[in-house]
PDB file of C-alpha atoms in Angstrom:
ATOM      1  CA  UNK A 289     166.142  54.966  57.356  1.00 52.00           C
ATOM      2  CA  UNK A 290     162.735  55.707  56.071  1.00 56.00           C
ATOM      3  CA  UNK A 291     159.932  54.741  58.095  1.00 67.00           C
ATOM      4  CA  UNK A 292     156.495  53.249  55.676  1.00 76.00           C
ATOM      5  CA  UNK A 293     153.547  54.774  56.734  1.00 87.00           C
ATOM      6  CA  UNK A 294     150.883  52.732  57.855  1.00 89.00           C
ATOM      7  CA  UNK A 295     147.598  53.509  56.074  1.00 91.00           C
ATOM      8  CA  UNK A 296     144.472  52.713  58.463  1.00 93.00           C
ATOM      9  CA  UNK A 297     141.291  51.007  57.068  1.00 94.00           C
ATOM     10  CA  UNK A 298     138.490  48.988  57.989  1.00 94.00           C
ATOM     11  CA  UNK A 299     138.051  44.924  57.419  1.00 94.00           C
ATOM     12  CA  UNK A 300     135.572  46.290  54.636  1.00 92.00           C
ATOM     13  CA  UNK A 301     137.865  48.602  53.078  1.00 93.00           C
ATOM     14  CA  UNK A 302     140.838  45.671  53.141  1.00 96.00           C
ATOM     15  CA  UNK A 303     138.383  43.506  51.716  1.00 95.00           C
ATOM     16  CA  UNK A 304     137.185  45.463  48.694  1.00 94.00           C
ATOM     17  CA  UNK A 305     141.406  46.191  47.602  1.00 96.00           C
ATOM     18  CA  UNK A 306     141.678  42.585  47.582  1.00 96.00           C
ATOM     19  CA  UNK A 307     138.635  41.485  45.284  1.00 96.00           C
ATOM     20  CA  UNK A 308     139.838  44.705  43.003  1.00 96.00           C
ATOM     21  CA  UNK A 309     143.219  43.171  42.934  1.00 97.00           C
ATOM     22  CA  UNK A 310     142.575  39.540  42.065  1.00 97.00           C
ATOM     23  CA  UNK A 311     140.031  41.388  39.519  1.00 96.00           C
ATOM     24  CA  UNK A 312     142.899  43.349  37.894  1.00 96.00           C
ATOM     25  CA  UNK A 313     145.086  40.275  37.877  1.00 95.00           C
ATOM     26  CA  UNK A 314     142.665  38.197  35.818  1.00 95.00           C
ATOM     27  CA  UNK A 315     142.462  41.004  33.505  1.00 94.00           C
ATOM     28  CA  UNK A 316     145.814  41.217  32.771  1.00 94.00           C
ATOM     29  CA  UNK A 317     146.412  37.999  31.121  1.00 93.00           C
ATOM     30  CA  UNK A 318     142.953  38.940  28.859  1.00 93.00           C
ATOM     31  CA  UNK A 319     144.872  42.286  27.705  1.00 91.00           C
ATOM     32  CA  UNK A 320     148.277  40.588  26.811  1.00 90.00           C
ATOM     33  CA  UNK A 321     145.869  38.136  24.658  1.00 89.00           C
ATOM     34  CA  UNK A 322     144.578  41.719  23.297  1.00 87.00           C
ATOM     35  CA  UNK A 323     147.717  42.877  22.619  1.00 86.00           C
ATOM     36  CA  UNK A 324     149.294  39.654  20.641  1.00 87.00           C
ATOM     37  CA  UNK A 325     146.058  39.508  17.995  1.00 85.00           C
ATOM     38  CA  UNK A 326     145.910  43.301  17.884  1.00 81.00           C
ATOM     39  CA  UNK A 327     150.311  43.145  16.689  1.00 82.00           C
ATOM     40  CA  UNK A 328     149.422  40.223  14.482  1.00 82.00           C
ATOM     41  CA  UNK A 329     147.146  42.662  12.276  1.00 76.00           C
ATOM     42  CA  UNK A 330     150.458  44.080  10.938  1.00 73.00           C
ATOM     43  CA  UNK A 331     150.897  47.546  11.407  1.00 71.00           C
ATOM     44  CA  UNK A 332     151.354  48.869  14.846  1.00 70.00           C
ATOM     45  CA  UNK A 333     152.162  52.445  13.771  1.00 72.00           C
ATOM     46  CA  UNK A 334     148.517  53.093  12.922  1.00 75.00           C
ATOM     47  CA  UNK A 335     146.497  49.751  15.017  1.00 78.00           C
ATOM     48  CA  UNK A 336     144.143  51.775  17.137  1.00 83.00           C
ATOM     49  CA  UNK A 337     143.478  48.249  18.755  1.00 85.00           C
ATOM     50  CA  UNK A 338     146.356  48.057  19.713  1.00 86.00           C
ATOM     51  CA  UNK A 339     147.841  51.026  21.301  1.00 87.00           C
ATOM     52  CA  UNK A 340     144.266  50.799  23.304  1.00 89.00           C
ATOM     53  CA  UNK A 341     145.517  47.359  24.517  1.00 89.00           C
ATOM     54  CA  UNK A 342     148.749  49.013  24.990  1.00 90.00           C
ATOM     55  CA  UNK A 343     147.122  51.956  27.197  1.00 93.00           C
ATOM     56  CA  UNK A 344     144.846  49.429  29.071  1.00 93.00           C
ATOM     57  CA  UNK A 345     147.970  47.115  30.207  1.00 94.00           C
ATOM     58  CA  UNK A 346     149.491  50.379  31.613  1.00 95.00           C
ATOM     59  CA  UNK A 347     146.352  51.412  33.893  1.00 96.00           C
ATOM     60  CA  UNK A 348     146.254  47.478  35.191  1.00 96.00           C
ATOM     61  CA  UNK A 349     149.910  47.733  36.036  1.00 96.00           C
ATOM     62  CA  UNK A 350     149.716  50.850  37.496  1.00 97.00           C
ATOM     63  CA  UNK A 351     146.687  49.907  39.529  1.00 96.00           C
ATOM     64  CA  UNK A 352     148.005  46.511  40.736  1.00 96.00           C
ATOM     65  CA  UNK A 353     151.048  48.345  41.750  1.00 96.00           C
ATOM     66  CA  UNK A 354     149.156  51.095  43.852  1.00 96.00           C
ATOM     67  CA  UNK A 355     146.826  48.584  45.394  1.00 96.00           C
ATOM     68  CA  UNK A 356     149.455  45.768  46.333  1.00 96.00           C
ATOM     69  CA  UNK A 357     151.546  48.930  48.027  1.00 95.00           C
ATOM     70  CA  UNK A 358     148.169  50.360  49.977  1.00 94.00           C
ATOM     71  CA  UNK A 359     147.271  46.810  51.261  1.00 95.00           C
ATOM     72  CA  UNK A 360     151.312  46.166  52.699  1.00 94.00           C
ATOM     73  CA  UNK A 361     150.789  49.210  54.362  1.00 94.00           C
ATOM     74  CA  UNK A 362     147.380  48.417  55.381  1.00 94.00           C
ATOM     75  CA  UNK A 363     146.291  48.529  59.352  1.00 93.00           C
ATOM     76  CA  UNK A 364     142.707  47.424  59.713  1.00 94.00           C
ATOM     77  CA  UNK A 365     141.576  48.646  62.400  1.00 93.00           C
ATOM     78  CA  UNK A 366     137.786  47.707  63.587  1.00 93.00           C
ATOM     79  CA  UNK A 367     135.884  50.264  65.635  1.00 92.00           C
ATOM     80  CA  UNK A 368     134.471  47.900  67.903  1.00 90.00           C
ATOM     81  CA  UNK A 369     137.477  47.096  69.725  1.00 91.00           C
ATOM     82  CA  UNK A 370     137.969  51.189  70.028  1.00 89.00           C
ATOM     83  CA  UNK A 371     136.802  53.535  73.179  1.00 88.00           C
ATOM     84  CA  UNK A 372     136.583  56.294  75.034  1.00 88.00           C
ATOM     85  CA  UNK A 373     135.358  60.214  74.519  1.00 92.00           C
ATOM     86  CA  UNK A 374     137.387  61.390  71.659  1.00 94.00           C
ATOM     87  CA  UNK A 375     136.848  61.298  68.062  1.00 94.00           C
ATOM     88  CA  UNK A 376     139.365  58.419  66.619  1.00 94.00           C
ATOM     89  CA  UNK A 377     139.981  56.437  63.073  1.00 94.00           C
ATOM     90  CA  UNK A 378     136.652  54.299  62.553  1.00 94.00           C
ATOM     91  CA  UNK A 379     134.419  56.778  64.863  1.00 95.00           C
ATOM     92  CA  UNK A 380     130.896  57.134  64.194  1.00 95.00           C
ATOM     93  CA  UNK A 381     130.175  60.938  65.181  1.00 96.00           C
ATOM     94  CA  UNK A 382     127.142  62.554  64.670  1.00 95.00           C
ATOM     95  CA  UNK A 383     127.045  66.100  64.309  1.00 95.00           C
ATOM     96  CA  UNK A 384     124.284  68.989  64.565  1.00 93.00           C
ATOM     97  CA  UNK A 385     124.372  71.637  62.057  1.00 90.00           C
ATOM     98  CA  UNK A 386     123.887  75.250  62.150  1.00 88.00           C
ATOM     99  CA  UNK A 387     120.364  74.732  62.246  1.00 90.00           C
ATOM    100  CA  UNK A 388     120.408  72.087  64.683  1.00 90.00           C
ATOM    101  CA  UNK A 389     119.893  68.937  61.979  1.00 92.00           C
ATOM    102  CA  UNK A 390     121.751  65.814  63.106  1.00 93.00           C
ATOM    103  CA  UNK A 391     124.104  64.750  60.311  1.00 94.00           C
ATOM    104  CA  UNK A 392     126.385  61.008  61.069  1.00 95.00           C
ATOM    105  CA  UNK A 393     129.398  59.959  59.812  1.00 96.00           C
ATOM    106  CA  UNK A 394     131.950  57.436  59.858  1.00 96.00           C
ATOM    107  CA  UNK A 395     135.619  58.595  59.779  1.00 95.00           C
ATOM    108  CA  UNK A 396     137.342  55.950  57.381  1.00 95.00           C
ATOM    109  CA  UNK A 397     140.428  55.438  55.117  1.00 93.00           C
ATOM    110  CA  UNK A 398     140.867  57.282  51.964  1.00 89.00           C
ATOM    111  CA  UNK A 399     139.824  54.257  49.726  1.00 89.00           C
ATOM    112  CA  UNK A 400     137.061  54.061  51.827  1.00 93.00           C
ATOM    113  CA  UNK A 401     134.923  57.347  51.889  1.00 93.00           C
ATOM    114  CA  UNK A 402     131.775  58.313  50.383  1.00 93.00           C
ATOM    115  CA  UNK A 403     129.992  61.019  51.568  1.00 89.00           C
ATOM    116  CA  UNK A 404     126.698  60.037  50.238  1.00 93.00           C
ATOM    117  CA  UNK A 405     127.094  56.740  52.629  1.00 94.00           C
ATOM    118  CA  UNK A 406     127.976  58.653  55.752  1.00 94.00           C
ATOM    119  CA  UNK A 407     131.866  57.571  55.642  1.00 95.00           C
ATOM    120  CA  UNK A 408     134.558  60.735  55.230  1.00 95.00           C
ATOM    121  CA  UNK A 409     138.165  60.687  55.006  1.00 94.00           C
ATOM    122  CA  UNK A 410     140.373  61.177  58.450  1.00 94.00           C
ATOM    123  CA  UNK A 411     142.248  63.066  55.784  1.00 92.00           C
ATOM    124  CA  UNK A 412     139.140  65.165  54.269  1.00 92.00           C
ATOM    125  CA  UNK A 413     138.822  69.040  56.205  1.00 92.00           C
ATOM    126  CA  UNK A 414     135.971  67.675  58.094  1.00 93.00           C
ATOM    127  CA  UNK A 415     137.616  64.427  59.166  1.00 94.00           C
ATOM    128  CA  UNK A 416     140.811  66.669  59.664  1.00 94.00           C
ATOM    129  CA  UNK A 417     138.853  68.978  62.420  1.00 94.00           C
ATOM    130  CA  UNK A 418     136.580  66.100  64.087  1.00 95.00           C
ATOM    131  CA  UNK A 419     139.655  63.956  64.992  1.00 95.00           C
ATOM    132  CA  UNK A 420     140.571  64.304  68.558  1.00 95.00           C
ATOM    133  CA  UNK A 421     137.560  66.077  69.534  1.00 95.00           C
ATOM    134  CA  UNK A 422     135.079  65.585  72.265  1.00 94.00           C
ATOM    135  CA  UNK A 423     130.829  65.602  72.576  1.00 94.00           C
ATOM    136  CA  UNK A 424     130.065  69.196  73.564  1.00 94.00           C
ATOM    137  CA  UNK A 425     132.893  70.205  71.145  1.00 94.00           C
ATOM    138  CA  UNK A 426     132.284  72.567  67.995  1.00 94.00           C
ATOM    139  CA  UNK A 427     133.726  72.400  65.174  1.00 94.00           C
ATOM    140  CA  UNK A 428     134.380  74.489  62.737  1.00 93.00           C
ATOM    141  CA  UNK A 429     135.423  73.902  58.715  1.00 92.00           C
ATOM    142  CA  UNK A 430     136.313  75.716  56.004  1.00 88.00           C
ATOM    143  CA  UNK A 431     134.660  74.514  52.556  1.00 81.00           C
ATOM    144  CA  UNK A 432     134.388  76.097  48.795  1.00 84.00           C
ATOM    145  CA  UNK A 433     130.973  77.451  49.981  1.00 83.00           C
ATOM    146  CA  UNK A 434     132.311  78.736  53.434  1.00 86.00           C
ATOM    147  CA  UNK A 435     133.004  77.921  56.937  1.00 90.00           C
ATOM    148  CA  UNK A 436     130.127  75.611  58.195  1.00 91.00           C
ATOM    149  CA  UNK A 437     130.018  74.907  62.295  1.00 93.00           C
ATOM    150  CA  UNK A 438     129.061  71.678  63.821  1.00 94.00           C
ATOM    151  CA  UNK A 439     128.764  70.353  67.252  1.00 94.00           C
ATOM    152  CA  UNK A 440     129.552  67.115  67.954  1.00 95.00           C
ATOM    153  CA  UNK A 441     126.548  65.552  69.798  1.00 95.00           C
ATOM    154  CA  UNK A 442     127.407  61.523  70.267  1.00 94.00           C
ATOM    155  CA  UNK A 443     130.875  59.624  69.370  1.00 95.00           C
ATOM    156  CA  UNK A 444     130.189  55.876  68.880  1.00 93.00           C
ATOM    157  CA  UNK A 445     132.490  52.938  68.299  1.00 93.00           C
ATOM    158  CA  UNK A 446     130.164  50.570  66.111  1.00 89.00           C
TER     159      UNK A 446
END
């Protein structure tokens, strides 16, 4: 028997598939209006209208479909309730560089990161190599531009 596995996020993350889901689901109705006035101008063969409306109700479906099976797998996990000395799901680390600048992120789910807010992937290389790790600890990661070294310098649950 397969097992389904769970796919850890925060409250936030949860949150935000929801409103994208009840978004796509009033849309849907809209493009099967779309679709009926685009057939009734005749010709499908060449209705550009059409086979756009046609193209549209296939990303909504697809999208519903991946976001309805992400949230039944969902486990929200919130980082308050975490502790201890290792770097876990929902961890705010922050790091020193090579050149000793402090850099802080926030290991997340995958429908969660962005870099450019502090929050990585537990899946991304650097989410990969902080996971399990301790202050003190270095870490090293291989990116397109090279291996970069960090050292984690505080592990907070907030």
């Amino acid at each position: 028997m397969a097992t389904v596995e769970k796919m850890p996020m925060l409250q936030e993350g949860h949150d935000k598939l929801n409103a994208e889901l009840k978004r796509l689901k009033i849309e849907r109705p809209q493009i099967v209006d779309a679709i009926e006035e685009a057939r009734a101008h005749g010709d499908l063969s060449e209705n550009a209208e059409y086979h756009a409306a046609k193209e549209r109700q296939g990303q909504i479906e697809a999208s519903i479909a991946d976001i309805e099976d992400k949230l039944s797998r969902a486990q929200i996990i919130d980082p308050r309730d975490l502790s201890g000395d290792k770097v876990v799901f929902g961890a705010t680390v922050t790091l020193l560089d090579e050149e000793e600048k402090a850099i802080k992120y926030q290991i997340v789910g995958q429908t969660e990161a962005d870099a450019n807010k502090g929050r990585i992937s537990y899946n991304s290389p650097l989410g990969r190599a902080l996971i399990g790790r301790k202050v003190d600890e270095e870490v090293e990661v291989s990116v397109p531009a090279g291996d970069r070294y960090y050292l984690v310098s505080r592990i907070e649950f907030i």
